[in-house]
Coordinates of C-alpha atoms in Angstrom, one line a residue:
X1 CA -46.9 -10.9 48.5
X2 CA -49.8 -13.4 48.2
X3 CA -53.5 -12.8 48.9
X4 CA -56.8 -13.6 47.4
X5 CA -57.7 -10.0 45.6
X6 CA -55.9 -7.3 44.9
X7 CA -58.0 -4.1 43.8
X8 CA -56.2 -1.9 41.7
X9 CA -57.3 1.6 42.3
X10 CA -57.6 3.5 46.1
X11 CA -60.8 5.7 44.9
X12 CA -64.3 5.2 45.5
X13 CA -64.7 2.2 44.0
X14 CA -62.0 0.1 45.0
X15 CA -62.0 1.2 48.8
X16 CA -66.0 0.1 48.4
X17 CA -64.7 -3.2 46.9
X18 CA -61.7 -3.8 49.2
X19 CA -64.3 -3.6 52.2
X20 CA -67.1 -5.4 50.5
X21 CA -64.5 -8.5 50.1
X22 CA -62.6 -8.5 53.1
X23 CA -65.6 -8.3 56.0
X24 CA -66.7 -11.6 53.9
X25 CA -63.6 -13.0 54.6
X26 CA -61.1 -12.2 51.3
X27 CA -57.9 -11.7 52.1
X28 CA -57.8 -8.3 50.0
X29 CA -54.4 -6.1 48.9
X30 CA -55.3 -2.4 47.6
X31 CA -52.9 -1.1 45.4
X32 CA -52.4 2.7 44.6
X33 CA -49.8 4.8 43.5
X34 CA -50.7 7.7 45.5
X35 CA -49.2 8.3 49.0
X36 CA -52.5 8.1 50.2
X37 CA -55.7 5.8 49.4
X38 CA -58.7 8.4 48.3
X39 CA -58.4 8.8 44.6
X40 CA -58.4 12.2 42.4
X41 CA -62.2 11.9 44.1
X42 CA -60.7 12.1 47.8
X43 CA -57.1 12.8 47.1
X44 CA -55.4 14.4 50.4
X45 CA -52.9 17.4 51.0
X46 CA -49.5 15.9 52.4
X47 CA -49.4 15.7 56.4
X48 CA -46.6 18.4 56.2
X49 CA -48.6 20.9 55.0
X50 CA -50.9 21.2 58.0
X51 CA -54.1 21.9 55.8
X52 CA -56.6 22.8 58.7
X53 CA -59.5 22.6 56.8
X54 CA -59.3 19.6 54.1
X55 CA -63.2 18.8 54.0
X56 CA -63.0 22.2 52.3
X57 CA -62.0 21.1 49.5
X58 CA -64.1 18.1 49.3
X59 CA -67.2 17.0 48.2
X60 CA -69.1 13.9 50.6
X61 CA -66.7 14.4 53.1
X62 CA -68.4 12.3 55.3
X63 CA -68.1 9.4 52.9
X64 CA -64.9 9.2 52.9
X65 CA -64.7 9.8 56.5
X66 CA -66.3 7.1 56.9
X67 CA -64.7 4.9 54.5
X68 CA -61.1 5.8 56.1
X69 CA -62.3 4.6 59.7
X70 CA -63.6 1.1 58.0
X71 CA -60.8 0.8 56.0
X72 CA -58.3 1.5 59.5
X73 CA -60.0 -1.1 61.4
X74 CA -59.9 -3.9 58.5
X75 CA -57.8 -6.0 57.5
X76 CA -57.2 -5.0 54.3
X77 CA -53.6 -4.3 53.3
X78 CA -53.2 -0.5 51.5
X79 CA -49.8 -1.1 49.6
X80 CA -49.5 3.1 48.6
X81 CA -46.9 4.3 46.1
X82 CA -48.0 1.1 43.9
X83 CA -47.7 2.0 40.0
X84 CA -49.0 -0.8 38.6
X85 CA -47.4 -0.9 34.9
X86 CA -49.1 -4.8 33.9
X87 CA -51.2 -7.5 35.2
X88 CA -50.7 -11.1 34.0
X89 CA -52.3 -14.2 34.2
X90 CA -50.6 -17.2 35.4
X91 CA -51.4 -20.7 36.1
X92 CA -52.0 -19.6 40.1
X93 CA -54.0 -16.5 38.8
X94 CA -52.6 -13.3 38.4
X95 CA -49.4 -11.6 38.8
X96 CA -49.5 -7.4 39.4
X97 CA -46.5 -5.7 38.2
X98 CA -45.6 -2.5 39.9
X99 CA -42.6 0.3 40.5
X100 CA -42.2 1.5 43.8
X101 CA -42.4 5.1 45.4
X102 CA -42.0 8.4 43.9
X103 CA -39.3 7.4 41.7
X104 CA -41.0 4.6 40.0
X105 CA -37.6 2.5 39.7
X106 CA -37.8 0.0 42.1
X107 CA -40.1 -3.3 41.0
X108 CA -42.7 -5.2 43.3
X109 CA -45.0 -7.7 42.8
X110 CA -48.4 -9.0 44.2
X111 CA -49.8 -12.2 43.3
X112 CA -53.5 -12.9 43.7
X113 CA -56.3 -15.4 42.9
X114 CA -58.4 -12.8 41.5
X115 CA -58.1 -8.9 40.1
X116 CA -60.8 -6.1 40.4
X117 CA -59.8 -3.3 38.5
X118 CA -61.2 0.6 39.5
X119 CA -58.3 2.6 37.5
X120 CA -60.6 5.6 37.3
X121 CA -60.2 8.1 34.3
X122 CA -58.0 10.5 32.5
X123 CA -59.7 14.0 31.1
X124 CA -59.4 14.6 27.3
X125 CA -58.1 18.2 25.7
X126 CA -59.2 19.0 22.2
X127 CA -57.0 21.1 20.5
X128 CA -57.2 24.8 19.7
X129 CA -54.6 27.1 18.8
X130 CA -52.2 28.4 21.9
X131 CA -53.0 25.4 23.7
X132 CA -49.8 24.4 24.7
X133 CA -48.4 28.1 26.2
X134 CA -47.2 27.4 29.6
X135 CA -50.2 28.6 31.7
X136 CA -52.6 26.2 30.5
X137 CA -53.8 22.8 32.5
X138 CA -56.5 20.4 32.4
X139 CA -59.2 20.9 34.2
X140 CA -58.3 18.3 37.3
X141 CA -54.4 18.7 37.0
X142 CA -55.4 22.6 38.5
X143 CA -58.0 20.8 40.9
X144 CA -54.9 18.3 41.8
X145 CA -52.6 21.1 42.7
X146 CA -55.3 22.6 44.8
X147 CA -56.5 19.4 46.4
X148 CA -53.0 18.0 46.7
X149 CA -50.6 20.5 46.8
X150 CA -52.8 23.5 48.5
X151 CA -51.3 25.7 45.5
X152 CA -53.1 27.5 42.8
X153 CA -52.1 27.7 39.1
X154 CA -51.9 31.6 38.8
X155 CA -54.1 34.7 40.3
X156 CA -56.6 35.4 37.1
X157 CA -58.1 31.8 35.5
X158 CA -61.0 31.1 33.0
X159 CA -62.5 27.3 33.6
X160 CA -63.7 26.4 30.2
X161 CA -64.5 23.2 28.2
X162 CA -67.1 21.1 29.1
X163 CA -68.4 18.5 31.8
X164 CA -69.3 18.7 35.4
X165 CA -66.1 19.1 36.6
X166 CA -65.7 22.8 35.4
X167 CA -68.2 23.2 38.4
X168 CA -66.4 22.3 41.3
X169 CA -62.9 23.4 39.6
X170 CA -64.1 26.9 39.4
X171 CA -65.8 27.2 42.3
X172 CA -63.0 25.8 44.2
X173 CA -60.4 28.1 42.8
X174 CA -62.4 30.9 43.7
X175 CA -62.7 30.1 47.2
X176 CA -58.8 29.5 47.4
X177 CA -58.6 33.0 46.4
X178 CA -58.0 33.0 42.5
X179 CA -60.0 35.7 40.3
X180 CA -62.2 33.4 38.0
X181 CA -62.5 35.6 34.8
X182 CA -65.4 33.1 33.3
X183 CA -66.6 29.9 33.4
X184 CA -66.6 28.9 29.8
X185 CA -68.9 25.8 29.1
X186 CA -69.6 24.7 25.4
X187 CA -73.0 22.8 26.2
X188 CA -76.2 25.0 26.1
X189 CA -79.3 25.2 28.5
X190 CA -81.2 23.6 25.9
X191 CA -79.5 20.4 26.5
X192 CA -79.8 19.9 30.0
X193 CA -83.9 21.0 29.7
X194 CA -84.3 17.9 27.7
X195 CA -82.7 15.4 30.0
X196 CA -84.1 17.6 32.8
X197 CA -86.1 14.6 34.4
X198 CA -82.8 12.5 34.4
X199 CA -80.6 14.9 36.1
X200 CA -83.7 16.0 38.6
X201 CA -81.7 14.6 41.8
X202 CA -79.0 16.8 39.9
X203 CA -80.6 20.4 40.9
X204 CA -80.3 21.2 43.9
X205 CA -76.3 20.6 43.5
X206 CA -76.3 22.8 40.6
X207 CA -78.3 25.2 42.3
X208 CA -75.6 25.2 45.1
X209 CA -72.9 25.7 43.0
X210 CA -74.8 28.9 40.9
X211 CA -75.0 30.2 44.1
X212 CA -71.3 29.9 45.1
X213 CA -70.3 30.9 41.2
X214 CA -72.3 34.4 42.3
X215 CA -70.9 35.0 45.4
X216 CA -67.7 35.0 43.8
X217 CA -68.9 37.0 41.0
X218 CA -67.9 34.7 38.0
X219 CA -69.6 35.0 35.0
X220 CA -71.2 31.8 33.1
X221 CA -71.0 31.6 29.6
X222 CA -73.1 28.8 28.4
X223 CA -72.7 27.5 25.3
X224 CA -69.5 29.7 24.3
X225 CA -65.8 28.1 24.2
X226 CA -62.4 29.7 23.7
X227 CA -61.4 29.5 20.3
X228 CA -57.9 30.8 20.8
X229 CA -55.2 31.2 24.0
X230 CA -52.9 34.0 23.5
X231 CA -48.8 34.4 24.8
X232 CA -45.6 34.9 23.4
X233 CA -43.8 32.9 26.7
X234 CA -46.8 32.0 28.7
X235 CA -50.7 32.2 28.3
X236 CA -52.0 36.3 28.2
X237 CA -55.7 35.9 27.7
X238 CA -57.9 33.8 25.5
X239 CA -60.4 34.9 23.3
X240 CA -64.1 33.0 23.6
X241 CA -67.1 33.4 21.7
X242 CA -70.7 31.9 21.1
X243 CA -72.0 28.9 19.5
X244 CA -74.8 28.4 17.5
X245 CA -77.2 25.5 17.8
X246 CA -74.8 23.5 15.5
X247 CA -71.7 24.1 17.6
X248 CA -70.0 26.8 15.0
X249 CA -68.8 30.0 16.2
X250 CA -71.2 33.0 15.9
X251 CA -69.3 35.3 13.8
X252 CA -69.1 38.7 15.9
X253 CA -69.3 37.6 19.3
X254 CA -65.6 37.1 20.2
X255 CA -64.5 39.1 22.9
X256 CA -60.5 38.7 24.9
X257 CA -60.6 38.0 28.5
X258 CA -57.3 38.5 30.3
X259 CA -55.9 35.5 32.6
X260 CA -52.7 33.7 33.4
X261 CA -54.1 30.6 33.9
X262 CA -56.8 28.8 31.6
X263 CA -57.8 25.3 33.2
X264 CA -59.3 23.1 30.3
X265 CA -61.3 20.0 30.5
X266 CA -63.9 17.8 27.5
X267 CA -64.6 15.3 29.6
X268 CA -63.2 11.8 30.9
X269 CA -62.1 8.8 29.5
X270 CA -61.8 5.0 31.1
X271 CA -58.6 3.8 32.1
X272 CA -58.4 0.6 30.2
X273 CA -54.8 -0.3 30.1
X274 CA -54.5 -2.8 32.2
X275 CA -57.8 -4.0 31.1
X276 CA -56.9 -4.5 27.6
X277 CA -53.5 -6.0 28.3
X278 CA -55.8 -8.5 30.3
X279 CA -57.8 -9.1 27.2
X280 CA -61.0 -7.8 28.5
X281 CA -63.5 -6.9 26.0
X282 CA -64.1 -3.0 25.6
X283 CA -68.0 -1.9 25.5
X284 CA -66.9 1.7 23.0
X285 CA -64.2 3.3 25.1
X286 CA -64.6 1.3 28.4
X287 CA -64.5 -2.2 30.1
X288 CA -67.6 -4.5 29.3
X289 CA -69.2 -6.0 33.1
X290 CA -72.2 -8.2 33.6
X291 CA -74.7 -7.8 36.5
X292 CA -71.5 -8.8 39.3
X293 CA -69.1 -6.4 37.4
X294 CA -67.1 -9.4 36.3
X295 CA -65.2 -8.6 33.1
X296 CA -64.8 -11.7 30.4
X297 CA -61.8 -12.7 31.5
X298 CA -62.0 -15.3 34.3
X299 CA -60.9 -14.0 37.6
X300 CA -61.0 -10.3 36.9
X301 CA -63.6 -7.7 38.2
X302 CA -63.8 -3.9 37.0
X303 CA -65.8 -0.8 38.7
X304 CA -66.3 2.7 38.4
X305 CA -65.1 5.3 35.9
X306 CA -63.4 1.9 34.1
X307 CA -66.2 0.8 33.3
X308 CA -67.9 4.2 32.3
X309 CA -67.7 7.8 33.6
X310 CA -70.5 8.3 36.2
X311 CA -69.0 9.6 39.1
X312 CA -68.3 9.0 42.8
X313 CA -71.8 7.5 43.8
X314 CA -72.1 5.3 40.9
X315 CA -68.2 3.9 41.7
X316 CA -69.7 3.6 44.9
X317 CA -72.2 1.2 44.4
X318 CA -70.6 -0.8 41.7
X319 CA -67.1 -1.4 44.2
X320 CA -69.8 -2.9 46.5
X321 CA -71.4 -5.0 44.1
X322 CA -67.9 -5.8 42.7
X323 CA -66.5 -6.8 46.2
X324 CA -70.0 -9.2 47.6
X325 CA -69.4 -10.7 43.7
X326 CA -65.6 -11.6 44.2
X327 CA -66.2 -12.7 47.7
X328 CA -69.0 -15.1 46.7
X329 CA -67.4 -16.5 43.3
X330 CA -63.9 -17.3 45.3
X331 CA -66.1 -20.0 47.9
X332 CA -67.6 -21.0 44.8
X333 CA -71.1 -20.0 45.3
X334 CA -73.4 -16.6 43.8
X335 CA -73.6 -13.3 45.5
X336 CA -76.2 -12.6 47.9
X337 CA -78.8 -10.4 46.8
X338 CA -78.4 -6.9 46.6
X339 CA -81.7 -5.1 45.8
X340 CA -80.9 -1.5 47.3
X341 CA -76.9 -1.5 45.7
X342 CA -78.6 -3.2 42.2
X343 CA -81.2 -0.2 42.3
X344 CA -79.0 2.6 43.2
X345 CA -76.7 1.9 40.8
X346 CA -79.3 1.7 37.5
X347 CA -80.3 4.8 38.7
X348 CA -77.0 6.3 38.7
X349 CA -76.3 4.9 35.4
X350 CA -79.1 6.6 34.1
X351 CA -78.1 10.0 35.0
X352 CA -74.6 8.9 34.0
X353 CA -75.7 8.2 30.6
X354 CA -77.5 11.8 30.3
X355 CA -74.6 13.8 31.5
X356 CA -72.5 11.8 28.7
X357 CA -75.2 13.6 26.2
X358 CA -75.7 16.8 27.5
X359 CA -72.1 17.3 27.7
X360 CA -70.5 15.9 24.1
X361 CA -68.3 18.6 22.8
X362 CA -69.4 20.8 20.2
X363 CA -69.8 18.6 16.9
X364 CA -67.8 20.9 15.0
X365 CA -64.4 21.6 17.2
X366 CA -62.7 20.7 14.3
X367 CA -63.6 23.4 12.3
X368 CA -61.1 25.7 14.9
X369 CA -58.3 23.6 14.4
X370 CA -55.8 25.1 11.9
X371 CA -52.7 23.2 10.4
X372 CA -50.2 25.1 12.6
X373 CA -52.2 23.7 15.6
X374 CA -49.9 21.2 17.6
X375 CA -52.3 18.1 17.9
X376 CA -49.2 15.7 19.5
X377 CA -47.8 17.5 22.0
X378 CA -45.2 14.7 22.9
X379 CA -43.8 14.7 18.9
X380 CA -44.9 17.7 18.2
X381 CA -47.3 16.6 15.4
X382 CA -49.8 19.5 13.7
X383 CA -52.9 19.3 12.6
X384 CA -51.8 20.3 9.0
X385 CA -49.5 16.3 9.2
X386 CA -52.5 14.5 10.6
X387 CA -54.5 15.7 7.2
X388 CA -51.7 15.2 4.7
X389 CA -51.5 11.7 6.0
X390 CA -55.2 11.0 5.4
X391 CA -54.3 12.7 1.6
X392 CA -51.2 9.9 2.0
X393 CA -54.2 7.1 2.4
X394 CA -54.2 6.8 6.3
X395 CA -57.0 5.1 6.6
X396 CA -57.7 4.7 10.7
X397 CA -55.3 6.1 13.5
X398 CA -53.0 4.0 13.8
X399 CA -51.8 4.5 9.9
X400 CA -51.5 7.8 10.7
X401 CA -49.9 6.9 13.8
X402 CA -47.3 5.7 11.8
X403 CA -46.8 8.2 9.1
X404 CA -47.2 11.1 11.4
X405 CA -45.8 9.6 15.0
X406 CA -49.2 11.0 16.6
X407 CA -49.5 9.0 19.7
X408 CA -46.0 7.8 20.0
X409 CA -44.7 9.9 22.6
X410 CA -44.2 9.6 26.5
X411 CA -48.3 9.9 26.6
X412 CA -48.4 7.0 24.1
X413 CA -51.5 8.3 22.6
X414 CA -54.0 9.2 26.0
X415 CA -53.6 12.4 25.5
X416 CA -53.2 12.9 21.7
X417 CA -55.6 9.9 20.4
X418 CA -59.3 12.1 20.7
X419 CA -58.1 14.5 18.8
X420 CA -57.0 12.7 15.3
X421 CA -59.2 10.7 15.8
X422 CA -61.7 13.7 15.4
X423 CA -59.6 15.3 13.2
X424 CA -59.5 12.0 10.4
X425 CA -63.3 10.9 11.5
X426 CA -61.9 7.6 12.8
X427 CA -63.1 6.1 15.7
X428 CA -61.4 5.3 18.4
X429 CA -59.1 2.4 18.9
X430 CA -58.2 0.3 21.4
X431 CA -54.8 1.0 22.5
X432 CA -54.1 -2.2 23.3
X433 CA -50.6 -1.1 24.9
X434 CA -48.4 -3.5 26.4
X435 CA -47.5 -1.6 29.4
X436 CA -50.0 0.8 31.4
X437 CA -47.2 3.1 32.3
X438 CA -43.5 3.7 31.2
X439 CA -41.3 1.0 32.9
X440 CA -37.2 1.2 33.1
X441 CA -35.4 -0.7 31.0
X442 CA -33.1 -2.5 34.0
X443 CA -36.7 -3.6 35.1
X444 CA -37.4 -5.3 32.7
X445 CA -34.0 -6.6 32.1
X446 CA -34.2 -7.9 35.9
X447 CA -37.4 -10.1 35.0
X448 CA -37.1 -13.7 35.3
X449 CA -39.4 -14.9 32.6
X450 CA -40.6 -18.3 32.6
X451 CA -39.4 -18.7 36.0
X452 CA -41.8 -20.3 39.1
X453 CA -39.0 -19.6 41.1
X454 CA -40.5 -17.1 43.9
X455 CA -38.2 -13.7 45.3
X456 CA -38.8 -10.8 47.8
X457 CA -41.3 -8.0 46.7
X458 CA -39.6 -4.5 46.6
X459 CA -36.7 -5.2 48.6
X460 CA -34.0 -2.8 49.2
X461 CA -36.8 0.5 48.0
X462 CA -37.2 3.3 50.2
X463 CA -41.3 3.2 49.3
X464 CA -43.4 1.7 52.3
X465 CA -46.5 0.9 52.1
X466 CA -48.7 0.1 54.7
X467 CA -51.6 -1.5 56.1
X468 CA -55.4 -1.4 56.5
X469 CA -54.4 -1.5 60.7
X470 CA -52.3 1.2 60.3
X471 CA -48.8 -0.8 61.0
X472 CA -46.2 -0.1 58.5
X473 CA -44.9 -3.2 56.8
X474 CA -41.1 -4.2 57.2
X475 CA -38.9 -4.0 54.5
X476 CA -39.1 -7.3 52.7
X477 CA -42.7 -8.2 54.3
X478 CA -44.2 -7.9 51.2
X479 CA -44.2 -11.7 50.9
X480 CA -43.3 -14.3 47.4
X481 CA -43.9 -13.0 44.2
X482 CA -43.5 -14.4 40.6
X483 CA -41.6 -12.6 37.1
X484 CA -43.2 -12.8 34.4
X485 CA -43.4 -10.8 31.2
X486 CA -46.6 -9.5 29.6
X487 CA -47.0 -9.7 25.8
X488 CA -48.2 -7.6 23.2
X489 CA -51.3 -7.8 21.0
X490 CA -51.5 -6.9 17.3
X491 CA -54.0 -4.5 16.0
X492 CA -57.3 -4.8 14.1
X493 CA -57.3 -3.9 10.6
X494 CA -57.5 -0.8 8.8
X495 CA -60.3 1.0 7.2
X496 CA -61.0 4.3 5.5
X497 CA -62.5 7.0 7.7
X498 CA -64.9 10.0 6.9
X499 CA -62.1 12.9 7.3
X500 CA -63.5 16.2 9.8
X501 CA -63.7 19.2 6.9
X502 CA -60.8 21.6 7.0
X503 CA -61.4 24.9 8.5
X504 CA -62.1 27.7 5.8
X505 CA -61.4 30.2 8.4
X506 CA -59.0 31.1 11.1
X507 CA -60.3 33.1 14.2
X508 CA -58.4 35.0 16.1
X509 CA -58.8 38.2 17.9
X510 CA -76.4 20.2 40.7
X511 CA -77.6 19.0 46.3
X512 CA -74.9 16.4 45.9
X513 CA -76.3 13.1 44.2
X514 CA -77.4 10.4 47.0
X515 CA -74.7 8.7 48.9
X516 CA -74.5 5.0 48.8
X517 CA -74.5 3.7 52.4
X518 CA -70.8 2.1 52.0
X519 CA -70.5 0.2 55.1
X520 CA -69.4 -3.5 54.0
X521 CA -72.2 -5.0 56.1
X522 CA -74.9 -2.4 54.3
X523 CA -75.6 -2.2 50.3
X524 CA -75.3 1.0 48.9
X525 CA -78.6 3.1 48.5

């Protein structure tokens, strides 16, 4: 199909920047590979399962609410079951790339004049050994199954890792019904009393969920961590135990708490892929933006968690910002001031920026690691290979990407890459991959490259997406699209990094933040 933008990404950014655009008059296709628009933010329980009370399991409910009535009676068109794998630039702007419905085999194509991106984030897992047993998830993947699937991940958890998210993740499996063992968070009081005036609007939202994690009787331990999962077939119990102020463990103060289930999380990482296959320049780990959340790249837009993890208010107000910018630049004139969406989000960028301090993980994770620890769960690469290959002369990631195969796998490094690059004191790369998700081969067989020569979008799949209005689109209504190929970059050169040390030991055993007003006529506040 044709249309002026498409947003790439249903959460709270690009639903903010789909409606920004299109009540200015965009023509405006939003792309997302769930079933439903919402994000991991607002993601929704299938229709079959009857879930009586979703808001439950929701924070600003009424956002989103409120955000699926707009987005109903607009006339922006919601393509669902969208994976986009590549975006390419062409000479009529950009070509999106996608596989269609649950499958992911049948190929699509939407062809705009200009691209915002709001891809969200992925969590990152550091190492430690046993964590691989069958019983342990990330952090959101249990929050997914909950939110998604109205399942739990067993009947005795510990939450533990660090970051906001542990919050709402244990509190919400508690309230489903789950015995929370602990609440296991690496980052100590001390850090949050010095950025205390920062997170201020913060405290009455922590305060709410203290109050739920004591109803529900689950223990806090503050700066603690679990040093080791225990199981033979499946996860046991873990064993956790105090930090001191330099992030080592306190010798004497490991104790075993049972569980079947040990949801993990150290944080979030940008979703860049598409980004970098764009060639948009990276500010550290995500998406550089001006003022208007334009990218360097002419005709491309990011917001939210791609350009920075700050959560759902701060997507909020940048998808606005995102959306008046796109709208203004395609007439060919500048964005209309926007003094209450420009103010909210410094404000949230702010607190952003002190969550991203107070909750670093511990500086000396490493130390736990031991060579028998799988690092590369897709090859099956140890901590013991990624050292030998620094001994080899590695001397960044991707060397030891090549002698090791760290990173190669079906994850291609998103999950892997944190870790050895922790583990080797490397920092880390752009991953300047070619494709943002695996892609068949008879796809990419099937694409006419170098041809203008226009076919249907998606015919013959089984996926169907639908519109802003509601109406579900005919087979073959997705309009005239374009093949083209996307290539691959080289990477920077090497260097020598600083390696982590080698462990000498082995142990065994905030009311919610402000809601930007997101109706397209209002800025966000």
């Amino acid at each position: 199909m044709r249309t002026d933008l498409a947003v790439i990404g249903a959460g709270p950014a690009g639903l903010a920047a789909a409606l920004a655009a299109s009540v200015r008059g965009v023509r405006v296709a939003l792309v997302d590979g769930a079933a439903e628009p919402g994000g991991q933010f607002w993601r929704q329980p299938a229709t079959g399962l009857g879930a009586r009370r979703p808001e439950a399991l929701h924070h600003q409910w009424r956002t989103w609410r409120r955000l699926r009535e707009q987005l109903a009676a607009s006339d922006v068109r919601v393509l669902t079951e969208y994976h986009v794998w590549a975006v390419q630039r062409d000479p009529e702007g950009f070509t999106v790339h996608a596989l269609l419905g649950p499958e992911q085999e049948d190929p699509a194509e939407v062809r705009a004049e200009a691209v915002l991106l709001a891809t969200g984030g992925h969590e990152t897992v550091l190492p430690f050994p046993g964590w691989t047993l069958p019983g342990v998830v990330t952090a959101g993947g249990a929050q997914a199954m909950l939110k998604g699937g109205l399942v739990v991940p067993g009947r005795r958890a510990v939450v533990s890792g660090t970051g906001p998210l542990l919050l709402p993740v244990a509190t919400g499996l508690a309230a489903a019904g789950v015995e929370v063992a602990a609440l296991v968070e690496s980052a100590g009081p001390g850090r949050l009393l010095r950025h205390g005036r920062a997170l201020a609007a913060k405290l009455p939202e922590g305060a709410g969920y203290a109050a739920r994690l004591m109803r529900h009787r689950v223990p806090l331990l503050a700066h603690h961590t679990v040093v080791r999962a225990h199981g033979d077939d499946r996860l046991t119990g873990v064993t956790v135990a105090a930090l001191d102020p330099g992030g080592r463990v306190r010798p004497g103060t490991e104790r075993l708490l049972l569980c079947d289930t040990l949801a993990v999380s150290h944080g979030m990482l940008p979703h860049t892929d598409l980004a970098e296959g764009l060639g948009c320049r990276l500010d550290g780990t995500a998406v550089a933006v001006d003022d208007e959340q334009r990218t360097d790249v002419p005709g491309v837009w990011a917001a939210g968690e791609a350009t920075g993890i700050g959560g759902a208010a701060l997507s909020l107000a940048e998808g606005h910002l995102a959306g008046r910018s796109v709208a203004a630049r395609l007439r060919g004139t500048a964005p209309a001031p926007a003094p209450a969406a420009v103010k909210a989000r410094a404000r949230l960028r702010v607190f952003a920026k002190a969550l991203e301090t107070v909750y670093a993980p511990p500086p000396h994770w490493t130390d736990r690691v031991g060579d028998d620890t799988v690092v590369c769960r897709c090859e099956e690469v140890t901590a013991g290979a990624v050292r030998e290959a620094l001994d080899l002369g590695a001397g960044d990631v991707r060397t030891v990407k090549l002698l090791t195969r760290a990173g190669m796998g079906w994850c291609q490094g998103r999950m892997c890459a944190p870790a050895v690059a922790g583990l080797t004191g490397c920092e880390l790369p752009q991953a300047r991959r070619t494709f943002a998700r695996p892609v068949p081969l008879g796809v990419l067989a099937g694409l006419d490259v170098g041809s203008s020569q226009d076919s249907a979008a998606g015919q013959g799949s089984e996926a169907q997406p639908y519109s802003g209005t509601g109406r579900r689109l005919e087979p073959g209504e997705g309009g005239e699209t374009d093949h083209h190929a996307d290539p691959g970059r080289p990477s920077g050169p090497a260097r020598r990094c600083a390696p982590a040390p080698h462990p000498e030991t082995t142990h065994t055993p905030a009311a919610p933040p402000p809601e930007p007003r997101d109706h397209p006529e209002e800025d966000p506040s």
